[in-house]
mmCIF file of C-alpha atoms and ligand atoms in Angstrom:
data_model
loop_
_atom_site.group_PDB
_atom_site.id
_atom_site.type_symbol
_atom_site.label_atom_id
_atom_site.label_comp_id
_atom_site.label_asym_id
_atom_site.label_seq_id
_atom_site.Cartn_x
_atom_site.Cartn_y
_atom_site.Cartn_z
ATOM 1 C CA ALA Y 1 -22.350 -36.367 6.590
ATOM 2 C CA ALA Y 2 -21.771 -33.241 8.627
ATOM 3 C CA LYS Y 3 -19.263 -35.094 10.759
ATOM 4 C CA ARG Y 4 -17.394 -36.459 7.803
ATOM 5 C CA SER Y 5 -17.058 -33.038 6.191
ATOM 6 C CA GLY Y 6 -16.026 -31.670 9.573
ATOM 7 C CA ARG Y 7 -13.201 -34.171 9.763
ATOM 8 C CA ASN Y 8 -12.273 -33.308 6.221
ATOM 9 C CA ASP Y 9 -12.136 -29.629 7.142
ATOM 10 C CA ILE Y 10 -9.762 -30.478 9.938
ATOM 11 C CA ALA Y 11 -7.526 -32.408 7.565
ATOM 12 C CA VAL Y 12 -7.513 -29.467 5.146
ATOM 13 C CA TYR Y 13 -6.858 -27.104 8.020
ATOM 14 C CA ASP Y 14 -3.963 -29.237 9.276
ATOM 15 C CA ALA Y 15 -2.456 -29.323 5.811
ATOM 16 C CA LYS Y 16 -2.740 -25.536 5.574
ATOM 17 C CA LEU Y 17 -1.205 -25.086 8.996
ATOM 18 C CA HIS Y 18 1.656 -27.332 8.019
ATOM 19 C CA GLU Y 19 2.147 -25.418 4.807
ATOM 20 C CA THR Y 20 2.209 -22.140 6.736
ATOM 21 C CA TYR Y 21 4.683 -23.684 9.139
ATOM 22 C CA LEU Y 22 6.996 -24.793 6.331
ATOM 23 C CA GLU Y 23 6.687 -21.406 4.664
ATOM 24 C CA ARG Y 24 7.715 -19.745 7.927
ATOM 25 C CA GLN Y 25 10.678 -22.072 8.301
ATOM 26 C CA GLN Y 26 11.773 -21.173 4.779
ATOM 27 C CA ILE Y 27 11.380 -17.419 5.397
ATOM 28 C CA GLU Y 28 13.424 -17.806 8.563
ATOM 29 C CA ALA Y 29 16.224 -19.606 6.738
ATOM 30 C CA ASP Y 30 16.181 -17.018 3.940
ATOM 31 C CA LEU Y 31 16.178 -14.157 6.448
ATOM 32 C CA ARG Y 32 19.274 -15.477 8.187
ATOM 33 C CA LYS Y 33 21.078 -15.617 4.875
ATOM 34 C CA ALA Y 34 19.764 -12.187 3.893
ATOM 35 C CA ALA Y 35 21.164 -10.590 7.027
ATOM 36 C CA GLN Y 36 24.606 -11.819 6.034
ATOM 37 C CA SER Y 37 24.485 -11.144 2.316
ATOM 38 C CA ARG Y 38 23.222 -7.551 2.437
ATOM 39 C CA GLU Y 39 19.871 -8.089 0.805
ATOM 40 C CA PHE Y 40 18.303 -5.315 2.863
ATOM 41 C CA PHE Y 41 18.057 -1.696 1.893
ATOM 42 C CA LEU Y 42 16.305 1.417 3.126
ATOM 43 C CA VAL Y 43 13.897 3.676 1.307
ATOM 44 C CA TYR Y 44 12.925 7.106 2.573
ATOM 45 C CA GLN Y 45 9.570 8.841 2.609
ATOM 46 C CA PRO Y 46 9.367 12.625 3.061
ATOM 47 C CA ILE Y 47 7.528 14.149 6.010
ATOM 48 C CA PHE Y 48 5.933 17.475 5.259
ATOM 49 C CA CYS Y 49 5.762 20.256 7.825
ATOM 50 C CA VAL Y 50 2.624 22.359 7.352
ATOM 51 C CA LYS Y 51 3.855 25.509 9.108
ATOM 52 C CA SER Y 52 7.114 25.855 7.205
ATOM 53 C CA ALA Y 53 5.616 24.353 4.017
ATOM 54 C CA ARG Y 54 8.660 22.216 3.425
ATOM 55 C CA VAL Y 55 9.990 18.742 3.990
ATOM 56 C CA CYS Y 56 11.237 18.554 7.560
ATOM 57 C CA GLY Y 57 12.165 14.896 7.738
ATOM 58 C CA TYR Y 58 12.165 11.403 6.304
ATOM 59 C CA GLU Y 59 11.027 8.027 7.540
ATOM 60 C CA ALA Y 60 13.388 5.138 6.843
ATOM 61 C CA LEU Y 61 11.474 2.065 5.664
ATOM 62 C CA LEU Y 62 13.103 -1.318 5.365
ATOM 63 C CA ARG Y 63 13.021 -3.406 2.178
ATOM 64 C CA TRP Y 64 14.225 -6.923 1.559
ATOM 65 C CA GLN Y 65 15.405 -7.706 -1.943
ATOM 66 C CA SER Y 66 15.466 -11.481 -1.906
ATOM 67 C CA PRO Y 67 17.051 -13.344 -4.827
ATOM 68 C CA VAL Y 68 14.236 -15.910 -4.711
ATOM 69 C CA ARG Y 69 11.257 -13.880 -3.487
ATOM 70 C CA GLY Y 70 11.800 -10.483 -5.056
ATOM 71 C CA ILE Y 71 11.034 -7.459 -2.923
ATOM 72 C CA VAL Y 72 9.361 -8.574 0.292
ATOM 73 C CA SER Y 73 7.172 -6.220 2.353
ATOM 74 C CA PRO Y 74 8.249 -5.558 5.951
ATOM 75 C CA ASN Y 75 4.751 -6.526 7.045
ATOM 76 C CA GLU Y 76 5.612 -10.051 5.885
ATOM 77 C CA PHE Y 77 9.117 -10.520 7.223
ATOM 78 C CA ILE Y 78 9.301 -8.314 10.337
ATOM 79 C CA PRO Y 79 6.990 -10.627 12.341
ATOM 80 C CA VAL Y 80 9.197 -13.623 11.450
ATOM 81 C CA ALA Y 81 12.334 -11.641 12.243
ATOM 82 C CA GLU Y 82 10.828 -10.745 15.632
ATOM 83 C CA GLU Y 83 9.820 -14.290 16.542
ATOM 84 C CA THR Y 84 13.236 -15.651 15.658
ATOM 85 C CA GLY Y 85 15.293 -12.859 17.209
ATOM 86 C CA ILE Y 86 16.891 -11.990 13.844
ATOM 87 C CA ILE Y 87 15.311 -8.554 14.284
ATOM 88 C CA GLU Y 88 18.146 -7.497 16.596
ATOM 89 C CA GLU Y 89 20.739 -7.824 13.868
ATOM 90 C CA ILE Y 90 18.535 -6.336 11.143
ATOM 91 C CA GLY Y 91 17.290 -3.543 13.402
ATOM 92 C CA SER Y 92 20.805 -2.555 14.441
ATOM 93 C CA TRP Y 93 21.812 -2.353 10.801
ATOM 94 C CA VAL Y 94 18.773 -0.115 10.096
ATOM 95 C CA ILE Y 95 19.750 2.324 12.854
ATOM 96 C CA ARG Y 96 23.388 2.514 11.768
ATOM 97 C CA LYS Y 97 22.520 2.926 8.101
ATOM 98 C CA ALA Y 98 19.807 5.540 8.721
ATOM 99 C CA CYS Y 99 22.147 7.660 10.869
ATOM 100 C CA LYS Y 100 24.849 7.422 8.230
ATOM 101 C CA ASP Y 101 22.392 8.466 5.511
ATOM 102 C CA ALA Y 102 21.125 11.318 7.693
ATOM 103 C CA ALA Y 103 24.604 12.816 7.610
ATOM 104 C CA ALA Y 104 24.117 13.290 3.841
ATOM 105 C CA LEU Y 105 20.714 14.973 4.221
ATOM 106 C CA PRO Y 106 19.989 18.623 5.117
ATOM 107 C CA GLU Y 107 20.732 19.555 8.722
ATOM 108 C CA HIS Y 108 17.172 20.769 9.366
ATOM 109 C CA THR Y 109 15.697 17.342 8.538
ATOM 110 C CA THR Y 110 14.972 14.488 10.932
ATOM 111 C CA ILE Y 111 15.324 10.776 10.229
ATOM 112 C CA ALA Y 112 12.677 8.472 11.659
ATOM 113 C CA VAL Y 113 13.489 4.825 12.299
ATOM 114 C CA ASN Y 114 10.972 2.111 13.199
ATOM 115 C CA VAL Y 115 11.918 -0.042 16.145
ATOM 116 C CA SER Y 116 10.019 -3.220 16.954
ATOM 117 C CA PRO Y 117 9.161 -4.107 20.572
ATOM 118 C CA VAL Y 118 11.599 -7.048 20.615
ATOM 119 C CA GLN Y 119 14.455 -4.855 19.390
ATOM 120 C CA PHE Y 120 13.487 -2.062 21.772
ATOM 121 C CA ARG Y 121 13.733 -4.332 24.796
ATOM 122 C CA SER Y 122 16.902 -6.079 23.689
ATOM 123 C CA ARG Y 123 19.869 -5.492 25.963
ATOM 124 C CA ALA Y 124 22.132 -3.842 23.399
ATOM 125 C CA PHE Y 125 19.538 -1.421 22.024
ATOM 126 C CA VAL Y 126 20.531 1.823 23.744
ATOM 127 C CA SER Y 127 24.222 1.219 23.107
ATOM 128 C CA VAL Y 128 23.527 0.472 19.434
ATOM 129 C CA VAL Y 129 21.827 3.868 19.154
ATOM 130 C CA THR Y 130 24.643 5.568 21.063
ATOM 131 C CA ARG Y 131 27.280 4.075 18.771
ATOM 132 C CA ALA Y 132 25.338 4.933 15.594
ATOM 133 C CA LEU Y 133 25.091 8.561 16.714
ATOM 134 C CA GLN Y 134 28.794 8.740 17.529
ATOM 135 C CA ASP Y 135 29.917 7.103 14.290
ATOM 136 C CA SER Y 136 27.671 9.211 12.042
ATOM 137 C CA ARG Y 137 28.279 12.423 14.011
ATOM 138 C CA ILE Y 138 24.745 13.609 13.362
ATOM 139 C CA ASN Y 139 23.011 15.823 15.891
ATOM 140 C CA PRO Y 140 21.108 13.338 18.116
ATOM 141 C CA ASN Y 141 17.946 15.443 17.916
ATOM 142 C CA ARG Y 142 17.755 14.589 14.212
ATOM 143 C CA LEU Y 143 17.082 10.945 15.057
ATOM 144 C CA GLU Y 144 13.499 9.953 15.761
ATOM 145 C CA ILE Y 145 12.773 6.531 17.186
ATOM 146 C CA GLU Y 146 9.303 5.304 16.188
ATOM 147 C CA ILE Y 147 7.712 2.824 18.543
ATOM 148 C CA THR Y 148 4.224 1.393 18.636
ATOM 149 C CA GLU Y 149 1.850 0.864 21.501
ATOM 150 C CA GLY Y 150 3.116 -2.719 21.666
ATOM 151 C CA VAL Y 151 6.296 -1.471 23.342
ATOM 152 C CA MET Y 152 4.355 -0.446 26.440
ATOM 153 C CA ILE Y 153 2.717 -3.861 26.901
ATOM 154 C CA GLY Y 154 4.318 -5.897 29.629
ATOM 155 C CA ASP Y 155 6.889 -4.238 31.848
ATOM 156 C CA ALA Y 156 5.975 -0.562 31.394
ATOM 157 C CA GLY Y 157 8.556 0.513 33.953
ATOM 158 C CA GLU Y 158 11.330 -1.098 31.930
ATOM 159 C CA ALA Y 159 10.015 0.530 28.719
ATOM 160 C CA LEU Y 160 10.035 3.907 30.443
ATOM 161 C CA LYS Y 161 13.634 3.391 31.542
ATOM 162 C CA ILE Y 162 14.717 2.723 27.960
ATOM 163 C CA LEU Y 163 12.799 5.762 26.692
ATOM 164 C CA ARG Y 164 14.455 7.971 29.304
ATOM 165 C CA ALA Y 165 17.891 6.661 28.322
ATOM 166 C CA LEU Y 166 17.135 7.546 24.688
ATOM 167 C CA LYS Y 167 15.869 10.984 25.651
ATOM 168 C CA ALA Y 168 19.069 11.528 27.622
ATOM 169 C CA LEU Y 169 20.990 10.973 24.383
ATOM 170 C CA GLY Y 170 18.945 13.758 22.802
ATOM 171 C CA VAL Y 171 16.939 11.430 20.564
ATOM 172 C CA ARG Y 172 13.247 12.091 19.844
ATOM 173 C CA ILE Y 173 10.483 9.552 20.415
ATOM 174 C CA SER Y 174 7.428 9.063 18.204
ATOM 175 C CA LEU Y 175 4.367 6.949 18.880
ATOM 176 C CA ASP Y 176 3.515 5.254 15.565
ATOM 177 C CA ASP Y 177 0.166 3.922 14.284
ATOM 178 C CA PHE Y 178 -1.685 5.723 17.055
ATOM 179 C CA GLY Y 179 -5.247 4.555 17.576
ATOM 180 C CA THR Y 180 -4.884 1.013 16.271
ATOM 181 C CA GLY Y 181 -3.490 -0.828 19.278
ATOM 182 C CA TYR Y 182 -3.943 -0.438 22.975
ATOM 183 C CA SER Y 183 -4.199 3.328 23.107
ATOM 184 C CA SER Y 184 -4.278 4.561 26.643
ATOM 185 C CA PHE Y 185 -4.197 8.091 27.996
ATOM 186 C CA SER Y 186 -2.216 6.958 30.993
ATOM 187 C CA TYR Y 187 0.907 6.211 29.030
ATOM 188 C CA ILE Y 188 0.591 9.284 26.819
ATOM 189 C CA SER Y 189 0.939 11.357 29.963
ATOM 190 C CA ALA Y 190 3.556 9.068 31.536
ATOM 191 C CA PHE Y 191 5.852 8.512 28.536
ATOM 192 C CA PRO Y 192 8.012 11.239 26.990
ATOM 193 C CA PHE Y 193 6.642 11.305 23.440
ATOM 194 C CA ASP Y 194 7.707 14.108 21.132
ATOM 195 C CA LYS Y 195 5.366 13.110 18.338
ATOM 196 C CA ILE Y 196 2.192 11.100 17.783
ATOM 197 C CA LYS Y 197 1.539 9.609 14.358
ATOM 198 C CA ILE Y 198 -2.173 9.177 13.708
ATOM 199 C CA ASP Y 199 -2.670 5.880 11.915
ATOM 200 C CA GLN Y 200 -3.450 5.988 8.227
ATOM 201 C CA SER Y 201 -6.752 4.134 8.696
ATOM 202 C CA PHE Y 202 -8.263 7.318 10.180
ATOM 203 C CA VAL Y 203 -6.968 9.433 7.307
ATOM 204 C CA ARG Y 204 -8.257 6.952 4.724
ATOM 205 C CA ASP Y 205 -11.803 7.199 6.116
ATOM 206 C CA LEU Y 206 -11.787 10.995 6.452
ATOM 207 C CA GLY Y 207 -14.241 11.688 3.638
ATOM 208 C CA GLN Y 208 -16.631 8.862 4.507
ATOM 209 C CA ARG Y 209 -16.783 8.514 8.272
ATOM 210 C CA SER Y 210 -17.446 11.470 10.519
ATOM 211 C CA GLU Y 211 -16.021 9.388 13.386
ATOM 212 C CA SER Y 212 -12.577 9.530 11.817
ATOM 213 C CA LEU Y 213 -12.691 13.305 11.619
ATOM 214 C CA ALA Y 214 -13.797 13.466 15.261
ATOM 215 C CA ILE Y 215 -10.903 11.244 16.333
ATOM 216 C CA ILE Y 216 -8.331 13.202 14.337
ATOM 217 C CA ARG Y 217 -9.654 16.452 15.789
ATOM 218 C CA ALA Y 218 -9.416 15.055 19.320
ATOM 219 C CA VAL Y 219 -5.902 13.653 18.906
ATOM 220 C CA SER Y 220 -4.649 16.829 17.238
ATOM 221 C CA GLY Y 221 -6.127 18.941 20.047
ATOM 222 C CA MET Y 222 -4.640 16.694 22.711
ATOM 223 C CA CYS Y 223 -1.230 16.896 21.045
ATOM 224 C CA SER Y 224 -1.202 20.672 20.890
ATOM 225 C CA SER Y 225 -2.301 20.932 24.544
ATOM 226 C CA LEU Y 226 0.485 18.559 25.577
ATOM 227 C CA GLY Y 227 3.118 20.134 23.355
ATOM 228 C CA ILE Y 228 3.423 16.993 21.244
ATOM 229 C CA VAL Y 229 3.820 17.205 17.465
ATOM 230 C CA SER Y 230 0.958 15.552 15.571
ATOM 231 C CA THR Y 231 1.475 13.725 12.302
ATOM 232 C CA ALA Y 232 -1.085 12.268 9.914
ATOM 233 C CA GLU Y 233 0.014 9.164 8.013
ATOM 234 C CA GLY Y 234 -1.193 7.960 4.639
ATOM 235 C CA VAL Y 235 -2.203 11.344 3.198
ATOM 236 C CA GLU Y 236 -2.976 10.651 -0.455
ATOM 237 C CA THR Y 237 -5.310 13.398 -1.658
ATOM 238 C CA GLU Y 238 -5.454 17.192 -1.576
ATOM 239 C CA GLN Y 239 -8.869 16.916 0.036
ATOM 240 C CA GLN Y 240 -7.396 14.962 2.954
ATOM 241 C CA PHE Y 241 -4.561 17.460 3.163
ATOM 242 C CA GLU Y 242 -6.968 20.415 3.381
ATOM 243 C CA ILE Y 243 -9.046 18.770 6.118
ATOM 244 C CA LEU Y 244 -5.950 17.822 8.131
ATOM 245 C CA ARG Y 245 -4.549 21.317 7.797
ATOM 246 C CA THR Y 246 -7.830 22.738 9.091
ATOM 247 C CA GLU Y 247 -7.567 20.331 12.016
ATOM 248 C CA HIS Y 248 -4.054 21.659 12.792
ATOM 249 C CA CYS Y 249 -2.065 18.521 12.123
ATOM 250 C CA ASP Y 250 1.525 19.726 12.368
ATOM 251 C CA THR Y 251 3.137 17.330 9.921
ATOM 252 C CA MET Y 252 1.916 14.937 7.252
ATOM 253 C CA GLN Y 253 3.213 11.952 5.388
ATOM 254 C CA GLY Y 254 1.812 10.064 2.425
ATOM 255 C CA TYR Y 255 1.867 9.475 -1.307
ATOM 256 C CA LEU Y 256 0.605 13.048 -1.883
ATOM 257 C CA PHE Y 257 4.043 14.289 -0.814
ATOM 258 C CA GLY Y 258 6.082 11.378 -2.047
ATOM 259 C CA LYS Y 259 6.402 7.619 -1.983
ATOM 260 C CA PRO Y 260 9.304 5.975 -0.192
ATOM 261 C CA VAL Y 261 12.338 6.043 -2.500
ATOM 262 C CA ALA Y 262 16.065 5.331 -2.383
ATOM 263 C CA LEU Y 263 18.258 7.998 -0.797
ATOM 264 C CA ASN Y 264 19.616 9.269 -4.111
ATOM 265 C CA GLU Y 265 16.105 9.671 -5.565
ATOM 266 C CA LEU Y 266 14.741 11.823 -2.758
ATOM 267 C CA ASN Y 267 14.721 15.070 -4.713
ATOM 268 C CA VAL Y 268 11.937 13.888 -7.015
ATOM 269 C CA SER Y 269 9.234 14.034 -4.341
ATOM 270 C CA ASN Y 270 5.941 15.852 -4.838
ATOM 271 C CA ALA Y 271 6.402 17.735 -1.592
ATOM 272 C CA ASP Y 272 7.831 20.809 -3.314
ATOM 273 C CA ARG Y 273 4.825 20.998 -5.582
ATOM 274 C CA VAL Y 274 2.474 20.765 -2.616
ATOM 275 C CA ALA Y 275 4.559 23.387 -0.815
ATOM 276 C CA ALA Y 276 4.241 25.762 -3.747
ATOM 277 C CA LYS Y 277 0.490 25.337 -3.610
ATOM 278 C CA VAL Y 278 0.073 26.023 0.089
ATOM 279 C CA ALA Y 279 2.594 28.861 0.253
HETATM 280 P P1 LIG T 1 4.753 2.378 9.376
HETATM 281 O O1 LIG T 1 5.927 2.665 10.217
HETATM 282 O O2 LIG T 1 3.433 2.864 9.881
HETATM 283 O O3 LIG T 1 5.093 2.989 7.951
HETATM 284 C C1 LIG T 1 4.139 3.561 7.107
HETATM 285 C C2 LIG T 1 3.729 2.598 6.013
HETATM 286 O O4 LIG T 1 2.717 3.206 5.213
HETATM 287 C C3 LIG T 1 4.854 2.252 5.047
HETATM 288 O O5 LIG T 1 4.628 0.929 4.590
HETATM 289 C C4 LIG T 1 4.623 3.253 3.911
HETATM 290 O O6 LIG T 1 5.185 2.825 2.683
HETATM 291 C C5 LIG T 1 3.125 3.256 3.867
HETATM 292 N N1 LIG T 1 2.591 4.503 3.308
HETATM 293 C C6 LIG T 1 3.141 5.745 3.334
HETATM 294 N N2 LIG T 1 2.342 6.650 2.742
HETATM 295 C C7 LIG T 1 1.251 5.985 2.328
HETATM 296 C C8 LIG T 1 0.046 6.390 1.635
HETATM 297 O O7 LIG T 1 -0.172 7.550 1.301
HETATM 298 N N3 LIG T 1 -0.874 5.396 1.404
HETATM 299 C C9 LIG T 1 -0.672 4.104 1.777
HETATM 300 N N4 LIG T 1 -1.614 3.224 1.493
HETATM 301 N N5 LIG T 1 0.446 3.698 2.423
HETATM 302 C C10 LIG T 1 1.395 4.619 2.697
HETATM 303 P P2 LIG T 1 5.814 -0.138 4.499
HETATM 304 O O8 LIG T 1 7.064 0.539 4.024
HETATM 305 O O9 LIG T 1 5.299 -1.317 3.745
HETATM 306 O O10 LIG T 1 6.056 -0.543 6.003
HETATM 307 C C11 LIG T 1 5.064 -1.202 6.733
HETATM 308 C C12 LIG T 1 5.402 -1.285 8.191
HETATM 309 O O11 LIG T 1 6.553 -2.109 8.390
HETATM 310 C C13 LIG T 1 5.771 0.049 8.816
HETATM 311 O O12 LIG T 1 4.610 0.787 9.130
HETATM 312 C C14 LIG T 1 6.535 -0.404 10.033
HETATM 313 O O13 LIG T 1 5.655 -0.757 11.056
HETATM 314 C C15 LIG T 1 7.229 -1.664 9.525
HETATM 315 N N6 LIG T 1 8.633 -1.330 9.196
HETATM 316 C C16 LIG T 1 9.149 -0.730 8.099
HETATM 317 N N7 LIG T 1 10.485 -0.590 8.192
HETATM 318 C C17 LIG T 1 10.840 -1.098 9.392
HETATM 319 C C18 LIG T 1 12.090 -1.231 10.101
HETATM 320 O O14 LIG T 1 13.175 -0.814 9.662
HETATM 321 N N8 LIG T 1 12.038 -1.837 11.336
HETATM 322 C C19 LIG T 1 10.860 -2.273 11.883
HETATM 323 N N9 LIG T 1 10.895 -2.864 13.096
HETATM 324 N N10 LIG T 1 9.682 -2.147 11.259
HETATM 325 C C20 LIG T 1 9.663 -1.571 10.031
HETATM 326 MG MG1 LIG T 2 6.672 4.223 11.184
HETATM 327 MG MG1 LIG T 3 2.500 4.101 10.992
HETATM 328 MG MG1 LIG T 4 2.424 0.441 10.494
#
């Protein structure tokens, strides 16, 4: 009986796998169409600077408004876009659009753009950034490229070359989701990071797990010793904000300050209210 149910499980599993496979195929087909028919748009989330008590930047976050699927989360479609190579086209659009939008935002603010490992290593990447900066005429130091630890996996020498080329343009580099991947001290000292973004999982657990506080304290201390800006992601409550401020996190991002919104809705963020409180 055990064997029979085992075989049955395999059949069910196969069917599921096949379903997943078909679903992927469909997403891929829809993504290709989406890239051509402008179904993508960017939303912006404010980044709050503790010292100046004001918004000092925005992170551009990609959204896909699909006619058949509704709004699709990047966590769902970015992996498919990466596997199929469509990410190069989408990612280039994101960089151009974010730079263009930055030109309409205050000069003292930065614009952060997420770049996936596949896009980062693609041949045209540095020239796409160069062109976007030229066309938008923004100061290159207003553009922040966010990469994850995944970028360093594989040919680290090649990754370093790309980072140096970006730095030569005047662009800033952030290490996103720090602490969730393959964190290594060797590349923090070897790579030219301007900012480290502490992953939101550590912030979420701040009240409950003393380990999270210890890790945030350590990362924040390391950043200030190395002259790297520290950012806490996913800050939702005033209690988290107070703890992170005590731990000298330089900048913070999360629903407490504002959710990601369209460019023309940016003024309605909570950040000003928080600023008034801490001032
Ligand atoms: P990320 O770069 O770490 O972005 C932060 C994510 O946390 C965003 O999710 C944001 O909406 C969410 N978030 C911000 N504040 C809070 C908060 O207080 N609480 C909670 N629970 N969540 C918060 P989103 O927009 O769904 O993006 C997910 C991920 O997709 C991003 O993580 C990034 O890795 C990727 N992504 C987004 N846009 C792009 C893009 O243009 N290109 C690439 N390659 N990846 C992108
Ligand atoms: Mg990011
Ligand atoms: Mg992150
Ligand atoms: Mg993330």
